[in-house]
Short mmCIF file of C-alpha atoms in Angstrom, two decimals:
data_model
loop_
_atom_site.label_atom_id
_atom_site.label_comp_id
_atom_site.label_asym_id
_atom_site.label_seq_id
_atom_site.Cartn_x
_atom_site.Cartn_y
_atom_site.Cartn_z
CA MET A 293 -36.62 -107.15 -199.15
CA ILE A 294 -40.22 -108.29 -198.73
CA ALA A 295 -42.58 -108.36 -201.30
CA VAL A 296 -47.03 -107.06 -201.15
CA ILE A 297 -48.57 -108.49 -203.95
CA GLY A 298 -51.37 -105.78 -203.94
CA ALA A 299 -51.91 -101.95 -203.38
CA GLY A 300 -55.21 -102.50 -201.88
CA PRO A 301 -55.04 -100.56 -198.18
CA VAL A 302 -53.65 -103.79 -196.70
CA GLY A 303 -50.79 -104.39 -198.22
CA GLY A 304 -50.14 -100.24 -198.04
CA TYR A 305 -50.80 -100.42 -194.21
CA LEU A 306 -47.74 -103.56 -194.41
CA ALA A 307 -45.66 -102.11 -196.43
CA SER A 308 -45.35 -98.05 -194.64
CA LYS A 309 -45.19 -99.89 -191.57
CA VAL A 310 -41.77 -101.96 -192.62
CA ASN A 311 -38.00 -101.23 -194.97
CA ASP A 312 -36.87 -102.87 -197.97
CA VAL A 313 -40.21 -102.97 -199.45
CA CYS A 314 -41.72 -103.52 -202.34
CA ILE A 315 -45.75 -103.19 -203.08
CA TYR A 316 -46.09 -105.09 -206.59
CA GLU A 317 -49.82 -103.94 -208.30
CA GLU A 318 -51.75 -105.83 -211.52
CA HIS A 319 -53.83 -102.63 -212.61
CA LYS A 320 -52.55 -100.03 -213.79
CA GLU A 321 -54.31 -96.71 -211.59
CA ILE A 322 -54.10 -97.06 -207.57
CA GLY A 323 -57.79 -97.89 -206.49
CA LYS A 324 -59.31 -99.04 -210.19
CA PRO A 325 -61.49 -100.42 -210.46
CA VAL A 326 -63.28 -100.13 -207.83
CA GLN A 327 -64.11 -103.98 -205.61
CA CYS A 328 -65.68 -103.04 -202.78
CA THR A 329 -68.31 -101.38 -201.39
CA GLY A 330 -66.43 -98.87 -198.88
CA VAL A 331 -68.08 -99.66 -195.37
CA VAL A 332 -66.10 -99.40 -192.89
CA THR A 333 -65.92 -99.33 -189.09
CA GLY A 334 -65.44 -96.38 -187.16
CA ARG A 335 -62.30 -98.62 -185.31
CA ILE A 336 -60.04 -97.28 -188.69
CA PHE A 337 -59.89 -94.46 -186.68
CA ASP A 338 -57.22 -96.71 -184.73
CA TYR A 339 -55.77 -97.77 -186.61
CA VAL A 340 -54.48 -95.40 -190.06
CA LYS A 341 -54.42 -91.70 -190.03
CA PHE A 342 -57.85 -90.76 -191.28
CA SER A 343 -59.08 -88.20 -192.79
CA ASN A 344 -62.58 -87.03 -193.61
CA LYS A 345 -62.19 -86.77 -196.64
CA PHE A 346 -62.62 -89.53 -197.69
CA VAL A 347 -65.77 -90.01 -195.58
CA VAL A 348 -69.14 -90.31 -198.17
CA ASN A 349 -71.75 -90.93 -195.88
CA LYS A 350 -72.56 -92.38 -192.01
CA ILE A 351 -74.17 -95.13 -191.88
CA LYS A 352 -76.23 -95.35 -188.28
CA LYS A 353 -79.16 -97.28 -189.48
CA VAL A 354 -79.53 -100.73 -191.71
CA ARG A 355 -83.34 -101.74 -193.39
CA LEU A 356 -83.78 -104.24 -195.32
CA HIS A 357 -86.28 -105.70 -197.88
CA SER A 358 -87.93 -108.68 -198.80
CA MET A 359 -91.05 -109.31 -201.01
CA CYS A 360 -92.90 -110.24 -197.90
CA ASN A 361 -91.63 -107.96 -195.10
CA GLU A 362 -89.31 -105.17 -193.94
CA PHE A 363 -86.59 -105.05 -191.08
CA SER A 364 -84.39 -102.54 -189.67
CA PHE A 365 -82.13 -101.09 -186.71
CA ASN A 366 -80.34 -99.01 -185.63
CA LEU A 367 -76.43 -99.82 -185.23
CA LYS A 368 -74.69 -99.33 -182.56
CA ASN A 369 -71.49 -97.78 -183.89
CA THR A 370 -71.70 -95.35 -186.29
CA GLU A 371 -69.99 -96.94 -190.00
CA TYR A 372 -68.33 -94.84 -192.90
CA VAL A 373 -68.76 -95.31 -196.58
CA ILE A 374 -65.38 -94.51 -197.56
CA ASP A 375 -64.22 -93.10 -201.69
CA ARG A 376 -61.66 -96.66 -201.47
CA THR A 377 -60.36 -95.28 -204.81
CA GLU A 378 -58.27 -92.03 -202.73
CA PHE A 379 -58.36 -94.02 -199.84
CA ASP A 380 -56.43 -96.84 -201.22
CA ARG A 381 -54.15 -94.33 -203.48
CA ASN A 382 -53.62 -91.81 -199.75
CA ILE A 383 -52.34 -95.37 -198.00
CA ILE A 384 -50.30 -96.37 -201.18
CA ASN A 385 -48.64 -92.85 -201.09
CA ASP A 386 -48.20 -93.51 -197.90
CA ALA A 387 -45.65 -96.25 -198.51
CA VAL A 388 -43.58 -95.02 -201.34
CA SER A 389 -43.02 -92.43 -199.61
CA LYS A 390 -41.47 -93.80 -196.23
CA GLY A 391 -39.32 -95.45 -198.59
CA ALA A 392 -41.81 -98.65 -200.37
CA LYS A 393 -41.50 -99.31 -204.09
CA LEU A 394 -44.14 -99.47 -205.74
CA VAL A 395 -44.55 -101.34 -208.88
CA LYS A 396 -47.79 -101.49 -211.25
CA GLY A 397 -48.78 -103.31 -214.13
#
C-alpha cells in the first residue's frame, strides 16, 4: 500500500492515479483550515478535471502599492482564484471514488 500524507490537491491528485493507496489527513475536515490564497495558473486545466464552479475570481492585472509608489501590469495569461476548500474536497472525493482509502485526524 502507498501512503499519501496530506489530503491537499497534490496528494489527492496522486492518490487518484495509483492503486492500493491510503490518504492520511491530520484534520477532521478536508480543505479546512484554508492554508493557501487559492491563486492558480490557468495551466491547471491541463492537469485536473476542473469545474468553473470552483472559480471565485479571475486575475488579469496586478497592481502593487508601496508607501511612495504604485506599479501595475497586465498579465499575459489569466490567473484564477479558486475556492480551495471545495476544490480540495472535490479532488479527494475523486480519489476515494477510484478506490483510495481516507483516514482523517
